[in-house]
Amino acid sequence: MTVVGPFGLSVRDQALEADVQAGLAAVEEGLLEATKSGVPFITEAAQHLVQAGGKRFRPLLVMLSAQFGDPYAPGIVPSAVVVELTHLATLYHDDVMDEAEVRRGVDSANARWGNSVAVLTGDFLFSRASRILADLGPEAVRIQAEAFERLVTGQILETAGPRDGRDPIEHYLDVIAGKTGSLIAVSGRYGAMMSGADERVVEILTHYGERLGVAFQLADDVLDIASDSHESGKTPGTDLREGIPTLPVLHLRAAAEATGSPEDLELCAMLEGDLGDDAVLAEVLRRLRVHPALEQARRDTVRFAQEARATLAPLPDCPAKAALEELCDAVVHRAG
């Protein structure tokens, strides 16, 4: 058993390990090449998060999905570069919206260069992803465009909040299916499609990616509360401080409304207040870490990961399928 990639997936097959390692190395080269500019400052800003590392979760899924066809097909690495560039671009924009100071253990781009540079750098990465896509054909462009529309729609729905009468938890799950699940679904789809896999396999891996993407985001929600900055690469409580209603918070609010618990109502009031004070944020984090709402969010993470695993059942047994199943376990493990 060998651990491959920054995400830490365990691979038990030497041939699969070699393919994944080679593919991820090629993606790193592609990312550095795609983020070069004739203007040195743009190169520095565009490569800031590339060089900070990251899990490369989406390229990893591309590589594993490609194993169900020809894993050496020419479109596989470029499509993996596209999904990672798109993801990186959204991080630049997210950090501006969240006023985040740390990303992947380094200063966020907006903290280092200001919001305008961060937004424009994200736009630059989108443009480079589009340039690569143009060489992959109109179907690839259409798939990316549809996913990007869902991603942006999810972000807008998160900002707008649930409409009157809508269950906030159902609304939130729809939001993250768009914001996170859509691009991870594209990762599975591109890998299978570019490898020439059967259309049924492409469909299965697309659905798998979406369910896994939701689990992945729910694990991040748990990490925002339960981890320290060394584990998550960003400041704990960032989402809380920005008033983002992550799943543990939504479960807390539901419990407070259902039971009228004074302790829960007080904690909800603290979350609605000013969390700019580090001491107040630390107290909120301390209380959330021992609250049943956090454990409920963990159970939800497990549920979506199990649904992703079940989606794989029709695929033939092979090392790649085993690795995709283990990827579900790895996502759950992140949430504790």
Coordinates of N, CA, C and O in Angstrom, one line a residue, residues 3 7 16 27 40 53 55 70 79 83 88 122 139 145 190 196 201 211 259 277 279 285 307 312:
V3 N 0.9 5.6 -0.4 CA 0.2 6.8 -0.4 C 0.6 7.7 -1.6 O 1.8 7.9 -1.8
F7 N -3.4 14.5 -1.4 CA -4.6 14.1 -0.7 C -4.4 12.9 0.2 O -5.1 12.7 1.1
L16 N -1.3 1.0 -11.1 CA -2.2 2.1 -10.9 C -1.4 3.3 -10.2 O -1.5 4.4 -10.6
V27 N 0.3 17.0 -14.4 CA -0.6 18.1 -14.0 C 0.1 19.2 -13.4 O -0.2 20.4 -13.7
P40 N 5.8 39.4 -15.2 CA 6.3 38.7 -14.0 C 5.3 38.8 -12.8 O 5.1 37.8 -12.1
G53 N 0.7 24.4 -2.9 CA 0.3 23.0 -2.8 C -1.2 22.8 -2.8 O -1.9 23.6 -3.5
K55 N -4.5 19.6 -2.1 CA -4.8 18.2 -2.2 C -4.8 17.6 -3.6 O -4.7 16.4 -3.8
D70 N -8.7 4.4 -21.8 CA -7.3 4.5 -22.0 C -6.7 5.6 -21.1 O -6.9 6.8 -21.4
S79 N -7.3 18.1 -19.3 CA -8.6 18.3 -18.6 C -8.5 18.3 -17.1 O -9.2 19.1 -16.4
V83 N -9.7 21.6 -14.6 CA -10.5 21.5 -13.4 C -9.8 22.1 -12.2 O -10.4 22.8 -11.4
L88 N -8.8 26.6 -8.5 CA -7.9 27.7 -8.0 C -8.5 29.1 -8.2 O -8.4 29.9 -7.3
G122 N -7.9 35.6 -10.3 CA -8.9 34.5 -10.5 C -9.4 34.6 -11.9 O -9.5 33.5 -12.6
E139 N -17.6 19.7 -26.8 CA -18.3 19.0 -25.8 C -17.7 19.3 -24.4 O -18.4 19.5 -23.4
A145 N -18.9 24.8 -19.1 CA -19.8 25.9 -19.0 C -21.0 25.6 -18.1 O -21.4 26.5 -17.3
Y190 N -14.7 14.1 -17.0 CA -13.6 14.3 -17.9 C -12.7 13.1 -18.0 O -12.3 12.7 -19.1
G196 N -12.1 7.6 -23.3 CA -12.9 6.8 -24.2 C -13.7 5.7 -23.5 O -14.2 4.8 -24.2
V201 N -20.3 4.3 -18.0 CA -19.2 4.5 -17.1 C -19.1 6.0 -16.8 O -18.9 6.4 -15.7
R211 N -21.7 13.3 -5.6 CA -22.0 12.9 -4.2 C -20.7 13.0 -3.4 O -20.8 13.4 -2.3
T259 N -35.9 22.7 20.5 CA -35.9 22.4 21.9 C -36.0 23.7 22.8 O -36.4 23.6 23.9
D277 N -13.8 39.6 17.3 CA -13.0 39.4 18.5 C -12.5 38.0 18.6 O -13.3 37.0 18.7
A279 N -11.2 36.3 20.9 CA -11.6 35.6 22.2 C -13.0 35.0 22.0 O -13.3 33.9 22.5
L285 N -16.0 28.5 19.0 CA -15.5 27.2 18.5 C -15.4 26.2 19.6 O -15.7 25.0 19.3
E307 N -23.1 7.1 -0.1 CA -23.9 7.2 -1.4 C -23.0 7.2 -2.6 O -23.3 6.6 -3.6
L312 N -20.8 3.4 -7.3 CA -19.7 2.6 -8.1 C -20.1 1.2 -8.3 O -19.4 0.5 -9.0

